[in-house]
CSV table of C-alpha atoms in Angstrom, one decimal:
chain,number,residue,atom,x,y,z
A,1,MET,CA,239.2,163.5,247.1
A,2,ASP,CA,238.4,161.1,250.0
A,3,LEU,CA,236.5,158.1,248.6
A,4,SER,CA,236.8,155.9,251.6
A,5,GLY,CA,233.1,156.2,252.3
A,6,VAL,CA,232.2,155.2,248.8
A,7,GLU,CA,234.6,152.3,248.9
A,8,ALA,CA,233.1,151.1,252.2
A,9,PHE,CA,229.6,151.3,250.8
A,10,LEU,CA,230.6,149.4,247.6
A,11,SER,CA,232.4,146.7,249.7
A,12,TRP,CA,229.3,146.3,251.9
A,13,LEU,CA,227.1,146.0,248.8
A,14,SER,CA,229.5,143.5,247.2
A,15,GLY,CA,229.4,141.4,250.3
A,16,ILE,CA,225.7,141.2,250.1
A,17,ILE,CA,225.5,140.4,246.4
A,18,TRP,CA,228.3,137.8,246.5
A,19,GLY,CA,227.3,136.6,250.0
A,20,PRO,CA,225.6,133.3,251.0
A,21,PHE,CA,222.1,134.5,250.4
A,22,VAL,CA,222.1,136.0,246.9
A,23,LEU,CA,224.5,135.0,244.1
A,24,ILE,CA,226.1,132.0,245.7
A,25,PRO,CA,222.9,129.9,246.1
A,26,LEU,CA,221.5,131.3,242.8
A,27,LEU,CA,224.7,130.3,240.9
A,28,LEU,CA,225.0,126.9,242.5
A,29,GLY,CA,221.3,126.3,242.2
A,30,THR,CA,221.1,127.3,238.6
A,31,GLY,CA,224.1,125.1,237.7
A,32,LEU,CA,222.6,122.1,239.5
A,33,TYR,CA,219.2,122.6,237.9
A,34,LEU,CA,220.8,122.9,234.4
A,35,THR,CA,223.0,119.8,235.1
A,36,ILE,CA,219.8,117.8,235.9
A,37,ARG,CA,217.9,119.1,232.9
A,38,LEU,CA,220.8,118.5,230.5
A,39,GLY,CA,221.4,115.0,231.9
A,40,GLY,CA,225.0,115.6,233.1
A,41,LEU,CA,226.0,116.8,229.7
A,42,GLN,CA,229.2,118.5,231.0
A,43,ILE,CA,230.5,115.1,232.0
A,44,LEU,CA,229.2,112.8,229.3
A,45,LYS,CA,230.2,115.2,226.4
A,46,LEU,CA,233.4,116.6,227.8
A,47,GLY,CA,235.7,114.4,225.7
A,48,PRO,CA,234.0,115.2,222.3
A,49,ALA,CA,233.8,118.8,223.3
A,50,LEU,CA,237.6,119.0,224.1
A,51,ARG,CA,238.4,117.3,220.8
A,52,LEU,CA,236.2,119.7,218.8
A,53,GLY,CA,237.5,122.8,220.5
A,54,LEU,CA,241.2,122.0,220.8
A,55,PHE,CA,241.9,119.7,217.8
A,56,THR,CA,239.2,120.1,215.1
A,57,ARG,CA,238.9,123.8,216.0
A,58,LYS,CA,236.4,124.8,213.3
A,59,ASP,CA,233.4,123.9,211.3
A,60,PRO,CA,234.3,124.6,207.6
A,61,GLY,CA,231.6,126.3,205.6
A,62,SER,CA,229.7,127.6,208.6
A,63,ASP,CA,228.6,131.2,209.3
A,64,GLY,CA,230.4,133.5,211.8
A,65,ASP,CA,233.4,135.8,212.3
A,66,ILE,CA,236.1,133.6,214.0
A,67,SER,CA,236.8,129.9,214.5
A,68,GLN,CA,235.4,127.9,217.4
A,69,PHE,CA,238.9,127.7,218.8
A,70,GLN,CA,239.4,131.5,218.6
A,71,ALA,CA,236.1,132.0,220.3
A,72,LEU,CA,237.2,129.7,223.1
A,73,THR,CA,240.6,131.4,223.5
A,74,THR,CA,238.9,134.8,223.5
A,75,ALA,CA,236.7,133.7,226.4
A,76,LEU,CA,239.7,132.0,228.1
A,77,ALA,CA,241.7,135.3,227.7
A,78,ALA,CA,239.0,137.1,229.7
A,79,THR,CA,238.6,134.5,232.4
A,80,VAL,CA,242.1,133.1,233.0
A,81,GLY,CA,243.5,136.0,234.9
A,82,THR,CA,244.2,137.3,238.4
A,83,GLY,CA,241.4,135.0,239.8
A,84,ASN,CA,243.6,132.0,239.0
A,85,ILE,CA,246.5,133.4,240.9
A,86,VAL,CA,245.3,135.7,243.6
A,87,GLY,CA,241.7,134.4,243.8
A,88,VAL,CA,242.7,130.8,244.5
A,89,ALA,CA,245.2,132.0,247.2
A,90,THR,CA,242.5,134.1,248.8
A,91,ALA,CA,240.0,131.2,248.9
A,92,ILE,CA,242.6,128.9,250.5
A,93,GLY,CA,244.1,131.5,252.8
A,94,ILE,CA,240.7,132.3,254.3
A,95,GLY,CA,238.7,129.1,253.8
A,96,GLY,CA,241.5,126.6,254.2
A,97,PRO,CA,242.4,123.8,251.7
A,98,GLY,CA,238.8,122.6,251.7
A,99,ALA,CA,237.9,125.7,249.7
A,100,LEU,CA,239.6,124.2,246.7
A,101,PHE,CA,237.0,121.3,246.7
A,102,TRP,CA,234.2,123.8,246.6
A,103,MET,CA,235.9,125.6,243.7
A,104,TRP,CA,235.9,122.3,241.9
A,105,ILE,CA,232.1,121.8,242.6
A,106,THR,CA,231.5,125.4,241.4
A,107,GLY,CA,233.4,124.6,238.2
A,108,LEU,CA,231.6,121.3,237.6
A,109,LEU,CA,228.2,122.8,238.0
A,110,GLY,CA,229.3,126.0,236.2
A,111,MET,CA,230.1,124.0,233.1
A,112,ALA,CA,226.3,123.4,232.6
A,113,SER,CA,225.7,127.1,233.0
A,114,LYS,CA,228.5,128.0,230.7
A,115,TYR,CA,227.2,125.6,228.1
A,116,SER,CA,223.7,127.0,228.3
A,117,GLU,CA,224.6,130.7,228.0
A,118,ALA,CA,227.0,130.0,225.1
A,119,PHE,CA,224.3,127.9,223.4
A,120,LEU,CA,221.9,130.8,223.8
A,121,GLY,CA,224.5,133.4,222.7
A,122,VAL,CA,224.8,131.6,219.3
A,123,ARG,CA,221.1,130.6,219.1
A,124,PHE,CA,219.8,134.2,219.3
A,125,ARG,CA,222.7,136.1,217.8
A,126,LYS,CA,222.2,138.7,215.1
A,127,THR,CA,224.3,140.4,212.4
A,128,ASP,CA,225.1,144.1,213.0
A,129,ASP,CA,225.4,146.9,210.5
A,130,ALA,CA,229.0,146.0,209.8
A,131,GLY,CA,228.2,142.4,209.0
A,132,GLU,CA,229.6,141.1,212.3
A,133,LYS,CA,227.8,138.6,214.6
A,134,SER,CA,226.6,140.1,217.9
A,135,GLY,CA,225.1,138.0,220.6
A,136,GLY,CA,225.1,137.3,224.4
A,137,PRO,CA,222.6,138.0,227.2
A,138,GLN,CA,222.0,141.5,225.9
A,139,TYR,CA,220.3,139.8,223.0
A,140,TYR,CA,219.1,136.4,224.0
A,141,LEU,CA,217.3,137.7,227.1
A,142,GLU,CA,215.2,139.9,224.9
A,143,ARG,CA,214.8,137.6,221.9
A,144,GLY,CA,214.3,134.5,224.0
A,145,ILE,CA,211.9,136.2,226.5
A,146,PRO,CA,209.8,138.3,224.2
A,147,ASN,CA,208.1,140.6,226.7
A,148,ARG,CA,208.9,143.6,228.9
A,149,LEU,CA,210.8,141.4,231.4
A,150,GLY,CA,213.1,140.1,228.7
A,151,LYS,CA,213.9,143.6,227.4
A,152,PHE,CA,214.5,144.9,230.9
A,153,LEU,CA,216.9,142.0,231.7
A,154,ALA,CA,218.7,142.5,228.5
A,155,LEU,CA,219.2,146.3,229.0
A,156,PHE,CA,220.2,145.8,232.6
A,157,PHE,CA,222.8,143.2,231.7
A,158,ALA,CA,224.2,145.5,228.9
A,159,ILE,CA,224.6,148.5,231.1
A,160,ALA,CA,226.2,146.5,233.9
A,161,ALA,CA,228.6,144.8,231.5
A,162,VAL,CA,229.8,148.1,230.0
A,163,LEU,CA,230.5,149.5,233.5
A,164,ALA,CA,232.2,146.3,234.6
A,165,CYS,CA,234.4,146.1,231.5
A,166,PHE,CA,236.2,149.3,232.5
A,167,GLY,CA,236.8,148.0,236.0
A,168,ILE,CA,237.5,144.3,236.2
A,169,GLY,CA,238.4,144.0,232.5
A,170,ASN,CA,240.5,147.1,232.2
A,171,MET,CA,241.9,149.3,235.0
A,172,THR,CA,242.3,146.5,237.6
A,173,GLN,CA,244.1,144.3,235.2
A,174,GLY,CA,246.4,147.1,234.0
A,175,ASN,CA,247.1,148.0,237.6
A,176,SER,CA,248.1,144.4,238.4
A,177,ILE,CA,250.5,144.3,235.5
A,178,ALA,CA,252.1,147.7,236.2
A,179,SER,CA,252.5,146.9,239.9
A,180,ASN,CA,254.1,143.5,239.3
A,181,MET,CA,256.4,144.9,236.6
A,182,GLU,CA,257.6,147.6,238.9
A,183,ASN,CA,258.1,145.3,241.9
A,184,SER,CA,259.9,142.6,239.8
A,185,PHE,CA,261.8,144.4,237.1
A,186,ASN,CA,261.7,148.1,238.3
A,187,VAL,CA,259.8,149.2,235.3
A,188,PRO,CA,258.0,152.5,236.0
A,189,THR,CA,254.2,152.2,236.0
A,190,TRP,CA,253.8,154.9,233.3
A,191,VAL,CA,256.1,153.0,231.0
A,192,THR,CA,254.0,149.9,231.4
A,193,GLY,CA,250.9,152.0,230.9
A,194,LEU,CA,252.2,153.4,227.6
A,195,VAL,CA,253.2,149.9,226.3
A,196,LEU,CA,249.9,148.3,227.3
A,197,THR,CA,247.8,151.2,225.8
A,198,ALA,CA,249.6,151.0,222.5
A,199,PHE,CA,249.2,147.2,222.5
A,200,ALA,CA,245.5,147.5,223.2
A,201,LEU,CA,245.0,150.1,220.5
A,202,VAL,CA,246.7,148.0,217.8
A,203,VAL,CA,244.8,144.9,218.6
A,204,LEU,CA,241.4,146.3,219.5
A,205,VAL,CA,241.0,148.6,216.5
A,206,GLY,CA,241.1,145.5,214.4
A,207,GLY,CA,238.0,144.1,216.1
A,208,ILE,CA,237.1,140.5,216.9
A,209,LYS,CA,239.1,139.0,214.1
A,210,SER,CA,242.3,140.7,215.4
A,211,ILE,CA,241.5,139.8,219.0
A,212,GLY,CA,240.8,136.2,217.9
A,213,ARG,CA,244.2,135.9,216.2
A,214,VAL,CA,246.1,137.3,219.1
A,215,THR,CA,244.3,135.2,221.8
A,216,ALA,CA,244.6,132.0,219.7
A,217,GLY,CA,248.4,132.5,219.9
A,218,LEU,CA,248.8,133.9,223.3
A,219,VAL,CA,246.4,131.9,225.5
A,220,PRO,CA,247.8,128.4,224.9
A,221,ILE,CA,251.3,129.7,225.5
A,222,MET,CA,250.5,131.4,228.7
A,223,ILE,CA,248.5,128.5,230.1
A,224,ILE,CA,251.2,125.9,229.2
A,225,PHE,CA,253.9,128.2,230.6
A,226,TYR,CA,252.2,128.6,234.0
A,227,VAL,CA,251.0,125.0,234.3
A,228,LEU,CA,254.5,123.6,233.5
A,229,GLY,CA,255.9,125.6,236.3
A,230,ALA,CA,253.3,124.3,238.7
A,231,LEU,CA,253.8,120.7,237.5
A,232,TYR,CA,257.5,121.0,238.1
A,233,ILE,CA,256.8,121.9,241.8
A,234,LEU,CA,254.2,119.1,242.2
A,235,ILE,CA,256.5,116.5,240.7
A,236,ALA,CA,259.3,117.7,243.0
A,237,ASN,CA,256.9,117.4,246.0
A,238,ILE,CA,255.1,114.3,244.6
A,239,GLY,CA,255.2,112.7,248.1
A,240,ASP,CA,253.1,115.5,249.5
A,241,VAL,CA,250.4,115.4,246.7
A,242,PRO,CA,248.3,112.5,248.1
A,243,ALA,CA,248.2,114.2,251.5
A,244,ALA,CA,247.2,117.4,249.9
A,245,PHE,CA,244.2,115.8,248.2
A,246,ALA,CA,243.2,114.1,251.4
A,247,GLN,CA,243.3,117.4,253.2
A,248,ILE,CA,241.3,119.1,250.5
A,249,PHE,CA,238.5,116.5,250.7
A,250,THR,CA,238.6,116.3,254.6
A,251,ASP,CA,238.6,120.0,255.2
A,252,ALA,CA,235.8,120.6,252.7
A,253,PHE,CA,233.4,118.9,255.2
A,254,THR,CA,235.2,119.4,258.6
A,255,GLY,CA,236.7,122.8,258.2
A,256,THR,CA,240.3,123.8,258.8
A,257,ALA,CA,240.9,127.4,258.2
A,258,PRO,CA,243.9,129.4,259.3
A,259,ILE,CA,241.6,132.1,260.6
A,260,GLY,CA,240.5,129.8,263.4
A,261,GLY,CA,236.9,129.5,264.8
A,262,PHE,CA,234.7,126.5,265.5
A,263,ALA,CA,234.4,123.7,263.0
A,264,GLY,CA,230.9,124.7,261.7
A,265,SER,CA,232.0,128.2,261.0
A,266,ALA,CA,235.1,127.0,259.2
A,267,ILE,CA,233.0,124.8,256.9
A,268,ILE,CA,230.8,127.7,256.0
A,269,ILE,CA,233.8,129.9,255.3
A,270,ALA,CA,235.3,127.2,253.1
A,271,VAL,CA,232.1,126.8,251.1
A,272,GLN,CA,231.5,130.6,250.8
A,273,PHE,CA,235.0,131.5,249.7
A,274,GLY,CA,235.5,128.4,247.5
A,275,VAL,CA,232.3,129.1,245.6
A,276,ALA,CA,232.8,132.9,245.4
A,277,ARG,CA,236.4,132.7,244.2
A,278,GLY,CA,235.5,129.8,241.8
A,279,ILE,CA,232.9,132.0,240.2
A,280,PHE,CA,235.3,134.9,240.1
A,281,SER,CA,237.8,132.7,238.3
A,282,ASN,CA,235.7,131.0,235.6
A,283,GLU,CA,232.7,133.5,235.3
A,284,SER,CA,230.2,130.7,234.7
A,285,GLY,CA,226.7,132.1,234.9
A,286,MET,CA,227.8,135.7,234.4
A,287,GLY,CA,226.9,135.6,230.7
A,288,SER,CA,230.2,137.2,229.5
A,289,ALA,CA,231.5,134.1,227.6
A,290,ALA,CA,228.3,133.9,225.6
A,291,ILE,CA,229.3,137.2,223.9
A,292,ALA,CA,232.5,135.6,222.5
A,293,ALA,CA,230.7,132.4,221.6
A,294,ALA,CA,228.2,134.3,219.5
A,295,ALA,CA,231.0,135.3,217.1
A,296,ALA,CA,232.0,131.7,216.3
A,297,LYS,CA,231.8,130.0,213.0
A,298,THR,CA,229.7,127.0,213.9
A,299,SER,CA,227.2,124.7,212.2
A,300,HIS,CA,224.9,124.5,215.2
A,301,PRO,CA,224.6,126.3,218.6
A,302,VAL,CA,225.0,123.1,220.5
A,303,ARG,CA,228.5,122.6,219.0
A,304,GLN,CA,229.8,126.0,220.1
A,305,GLY,CA,228.0,125.6,223.5
A,306,LEU,CA,230.0,122.5,224.2
A,307,VAL,CA,233.3,124.0,223.0
A,308,SER,CA,232.7,127.0,225.3
A,309,MET,CA,231.9,124.7,228.2
A,310,THR,CA,235.5,123.4,228.1
A,311,GLN,CA,236.6,126.9,229.1
A,312,THR,CA,235.4,126.3,232.6
A,313,PHE,CA,237.1,122.9,232.7
A,314,ILE,CA,240.4,124.4,231.6
A,315,ASP,CA,240.2,127.4,233.9
A,316,THR,CA,239.0,125.7,237.1
A,317,ILE,CA,239.9,122.0,236.9
A,318,ILE,CA,243.3,122.6,235.3
A,319,VAL,CA,244.7,126.0,236.1
A,320,VAL,CA,243.0,126.6,239.5
A,321,THR,CA,243.9,123.1,240.6
A,322,CYS,CA,247.6,123.6,239.8
A,323,THR,CA,247.7,126.9,241.7
A,324,GLY,CA,245.8,125.4,244.7
A,325,LEU,CA,248.0,122.3,244.9
A,326,VAL,CA,251.2,124.3,244.7
A,327,ILE,CA,250.0,126.5,247.6
A,328,ILE,CA,249.0,123.5,249.7
A,329,THR,CA,252.0,121.1,249.0
A,330,THR,CA,254.5,123.9,249.7
A,331,GLY,CA,252.8,124.6,253.0
A,332,VAL,CA,252.5,128.3,252.2
A,333,TRP,CA,248.7,128.4,252.9
A,334,ASP,CA,249.2,128.6,256.7
A,335,MET,CA,252.7,130.0,256.8
A,336,THR,CA,253.2,133.2,258.8
A,337,ASP,CA,255.3,136.2,258.1
A,338,PRO,CA,258.4,136.0,260.3
A,339,GLU,CA,258.4,139.8,260.8
A,340,THR,CA,254.7,140.3,261.7
A,341,GLY,CA,253.8,136.9,262.9
A,342,GLU,CA,250.6,137.1,260.8
A,343,GLN,CA,249.5,134.9,258.0
A,344,ILE,CA,251.0,135.7,254.6
A,345,SER,CA,248.8,137.9,252.5
A,346,PRO,CA,246.8,136.0,249.9
A,347,ALA,CA,248.1,138.6,247.3
A,348,LEU,CA,251.6,137.3,247.9
A,349,MET,CA,250.8,133.7,248.7
A,350,THR,CA,251.0,132.2,245.1
A,351,GLY,CA,254.3,134.0,244.5
A,352,GLU,CA,255.7,132.7,247.8
A,353,ALA,CA,254.5,129.1,246.9
A,354,PHE,CA,256.3,129.2,243.5
A,355,SER,CA,259.4,130.7,245.1
A,356,HIS,CA,259.5,127.9,247.6
A,357,GLY,CA,259.0,125.3,245.0
A,358,LEU,CA,261.4,126.4,242.3
A,359,PRO,CA,265.1,127.1,242.5
A,360,GLY,CA,266.5,130.7,242.7
A,361,GLU,CA,264.2,133.4,241.5
A,362,TRP,CA,262.4,131.3,238.9
A,363,GLY,CA,259.2,130.9,240.9
A,364,HIS,CA,258.9,134.7,241.5
A,365,TYR,CA,259.4,135.4,237.8
A,366,ILE,CA,257.0,132.7,236.6
A,367,VAL,CA,254.2,134.1,238.7
A,368,THR,CA,255.0,137.7,237.6
A,369,ILE,CA,255.2,136.8,233.9
A,370,GLY,CA,252.1,134.6,234.2
A,371,LEU,CA,250.2,137.4,235.8
A,372,VAL,CA,251.2,139.9,233.1
A,373,MET,CA,250.1,137.5,230.3
A,374,PHE,CA,246.9,136.5,232.2
A,375,ALA,CA,245.9,140.1,232.9
A,376,GLY,CA,246.9,141.4,229.5
A,377,SER,CA,244.8,138.8,227.7
A,378,THR,CA,241.9,139.6,230.1
A,379,ILE,CA,242.0,143.2,228.8
A,380,LEU,CA,241.5,142.0,225.2
A,381,GLY,CA,238.6,139.6,226.1
A,382,TRP,CA,236.7,142.1,228.1
A,383,SER,CA,237.1,144.8,225.5
A,384,TYR,CA,235.1,142.7,223.2
A,385,TYR,CA,232.4,142.1,225.8
A,386,GLY,CA,232.1,145.8,226.3
A,387,GLU,CA,232.0,146.7,222.6
A,388,ARG,CA,229.2,144.2,221.9
A,389,CYS,CA,227.1,145.7,224.8
A,390,ILE,CA,227.8,149.2,223.6
A,391,GLU,CA,226.7,148.1,220.1
A,392,ARG,CA,223.4,146.9,221.7
A,393,LEU,CA,222.9,150.1,223.6
A,394,LEU,CA,224.1,152.8,221.1
A,395,GLY,CA,224.4,151.1,217.8
A,396,ARG,CA,227.4,150.3,215.6
A,397,ARG,CA,228.6,153.9,215.3
A,398,ALA,CA,229.7,153.8,219.0
A,399,VAL,CA,232.0,150.7,218.6
A,400,MET,CA,235.1,152.4,217.3
A,401,PRO,CA,235.0,155.3,219.8
A,402,PHE,CA,234.6,152.7,222.5
A,403,ARG,CA,237.6,150.8,221.4
A,404,VAL,CA,239.8,153.9,221.5
A,405,VAL,CA,238.5,155.1,224.9
A,406,PHE,CA,238.9,151.6,226.3
A,407,SER,CA,242.5,151.5,225.2
A,408,LEU,CA,243.3,154.9,226.7
A,409,VAL,CA,241.7,154.0,230.1
A,410,VAL,CA,244.3,151.2,230.4
A,411,PHE,CA,246.9,153.9,231.0
A,412,ILE,CA,244.8,155.3,233.9
A,413,GLY,CA,244.5,151.9,235.5
A,414,CYS,CA,248.3,151.4,235.3
A,415,THR,CA,249.1,154.7,237.1
A,416,VAL,CA,246.5,155.3,239.8
A,417,GLN,CA,245.3,153.6,243.0
A,418,LEU,CA,242.2,151.6,242.5
A,419,GLY,CA,240.6,150.7,245.8
A,420,VAL,CA,237.2,152.0,244.8
A,421,VAL,CA,237.4,150.5,241.3
A,422,TRP,CA,238.0,147.0,242.7
A,423,ALA,CA,234.9,147.3,244.9
A,424,PHE,CA,232.8,148.8,242.1
A,425,SER,CA,233.9,146.0,239.7
A,426,ASP,CA,232.8,143.3,242.1
A,427,VAL,CA,229.3,144.9,242.3
A,428,MET,CA,229.0,145.3,238.6
A,429,ASN,CA,230.0,141.7,238.0
A,430,GLY,CA,227.3,140.5,240.4
A,431,LEU,CA,224.7,142.7,238.7
A,432,MET,CA,225.7,141.2,235.3
A,433,ALA,CA,225.1,137.7,236.7
A,434,LEU,CA,221.6,138.3,238.2
A,435,PRO,CA,219.6,138.9,235.0
A,436,ASN,CA,221.6,136.2,233.1
A,437,LEU,CA,220.9,133.5,235.7
A,438,LEU,CA,217.2,134.4,235.7
A,439,GLY,CA,217.2,134.1,232.0
A,440,LEU,CA,219.0,130.7,232.0
A,441,LEU,CA,216.3,129.4,234.4
A,442,ILE,CA,213.4,130.7,232.2
A,443,LEU,CA,215.0,129.4,229.0
A,444,SER,CA,216.2,126.1,230.4
A,445,GLY,CA,213.4,124.1,228.7
A,446,LEU,CA,214.4,125.5,225.2
A,447,VAL,CA,218.1,124.7,225.9
A,448,ALA,CA,217.4,121.1,227.0
A,449,ARG,CA,214.9,120.4,224.1
A,450,GLU,CA,217.1,121.7,221.3
A,451,THR,CA,220.2,120.2,222.8
A,452,LYS,CA,218.6,116.7,222.9
A,453,LYS,CA,217.4,117.1,219.3
A,454,TYR,CA,220.9,117.8,218.0
A,455,LEU,CA,222.8,115.3,220.1
A,456,ASP,CA,220.4,112.5,219.1
A,457,ASN,CA,221.7,113.0,215.6
A,458,ASP,CA,225.4,113.7,216.3
A,459,PRO,CA,226.3,112.3,219.8
A,460,LYS,CA,230.1,112.4,219.1
A,461,LEU,CA,230.2,115.8,217.4
A,462,ARG,CA,231.7,114.5,214.2
A,463,ALA,CA,229.1,115.7,211.7
A,464,SER,CA,230.2,118.0,208.9
A,465,THR,CA,228.3,121.3,208.2
A,466,GLU,CA,226.6,119.6,205.3
A,467,GLU,CA,225.5,116.6,207.4
A,468,VAL,CA,224.2,119.0,210.1
A,469,ASN,CA,222.2,120.9,207.5
A,470,SER,CA,220.8,117.6,206.2
A,471,PHE,CA,219.6,116.0,209.5
A,472,MET,CA,218.4,119.3,210.9
A,473,ALA,CA,216.5,120.3,207.7
A,474,GLY,CA,212.9,121.1,208.5
A,475,ASP,CA,213.5,121.8,212.2
A,476,LYS,CA,211.8,125.1,213.0
A,477,ALA,CA,214.3,126.2,215.6
A,478,PHE,CA,217.2,125.5,213.3
A,479,GLU,CA,215.7,127.4,210.4
A,480,GLU,CA,215.0,130.3,212.7
A,481,TRP,CA,218.6,130.3,213.8
A,482,LYS,CA,219.9,130.1,210.2
A,483,THR,CA,217.7,133.0,209.0
A,484,GLN,CA,218.1,135.0,212.3
A,485,ALA,CA,214.3,135.3,212.4
A,486,ILE,CA,212.7,136.7,215.5
A,487,PRO,CA,211.7,133.4,217.2
A,488,VAL,CA,208.3,132.4,218.6
A,489,VAL,CA,209.8,130.7,221.7
A,490,ASP,CA,208.4,127.7,223.4
A,491,ARG,CA,210.2,127.8,226.8
A,492,THR,CA,208.7,124.7,228.4
């Protein structure tokens, strides 16, 4: 069946949705607006949030399914993926080194969006028929905006998320793993498909507690493994690092892209691809991470919101920066293929950069193994996003069949070509973000007001669950959250 026409249409639609006139200004504008309303919370509270998420890790005695750390690693599992390897290379390869600066800006503003959606995910979560917490835009858009608009936005998000999870969170990830295993280690794609499918079945049938345990062990290892490889290259090329930073900041405002063109067009390209790939990497504003946050054991929505906010910092400011600096310092970003005379494909750029920076075949293997771990963990994270949206649409009875079907589809992704699926996934991701961003703007007053009330009492995030219950006693919003009552929302 010739699907070239369908693929061309989806690519055109994706270009509009992710272009300079729809999602890019909406995502940046929403992040900037929330940053202002929250008083720069992502900067002022980053230290306490990192301590709470990475070291304290849990609120003993609080209600939820998994620890705050496990909720963080589940969300990181879904976001730290191919976008951190191929997405960064694409941004720099097309937009030049200045694109990395705009990825940083996207991450910085996105932290405010990530905080807000995670806060709302916990704030409006409910308990399903199996006793598990369920939350995210598919609930907070309806419960926080109690009218027809809220219900429409919630259902729109849930449908888009279910469709997206089979694409960007399943088949495309499996395909990346299978292709790399075949190219690097000569493992047949069907063998990789069988192993991945069995792995997914074993983990996913156990639900969020099983996913949380696996991601809590896997995610730190995979990030440290990849970042250490990058740091070795940067230390070996330490003399080139200051020049790389200078080029990033200069090109962000003057424009130097390998594609050529006049300066003004190069600046526009740097901004467009930096922002688009930054969003693709950290998913801030898409609403997906709020689904994982809603399962966390936390004594107040603000606390988990701040923990979830660090996901964007780790993804963009740490992992993306490492990838980008390796590509720039090794000079691969504007290197040409000696056989064709054309620029190296962004799909190969990160692997080439690591191969240039590390001795022997180490660089090639680090990128391959890193991509396998990144993409494999993404499958786990996105499966949970999909099941929570299926639960919202069809009820708890549909969750187990979804887990089985999702696992089996992994095999399909490993063994077929996916041009149409990639384009379809981009469209569905964009359609997830649109209702969520509108909801964040409508509910921004509630987020700002309840955040200030909590942080006035616990600015360093050191309060115990008993202390939180004490100083929040009598607060209407807090009592609504504790009892999961349908709220009467003041959104001003």
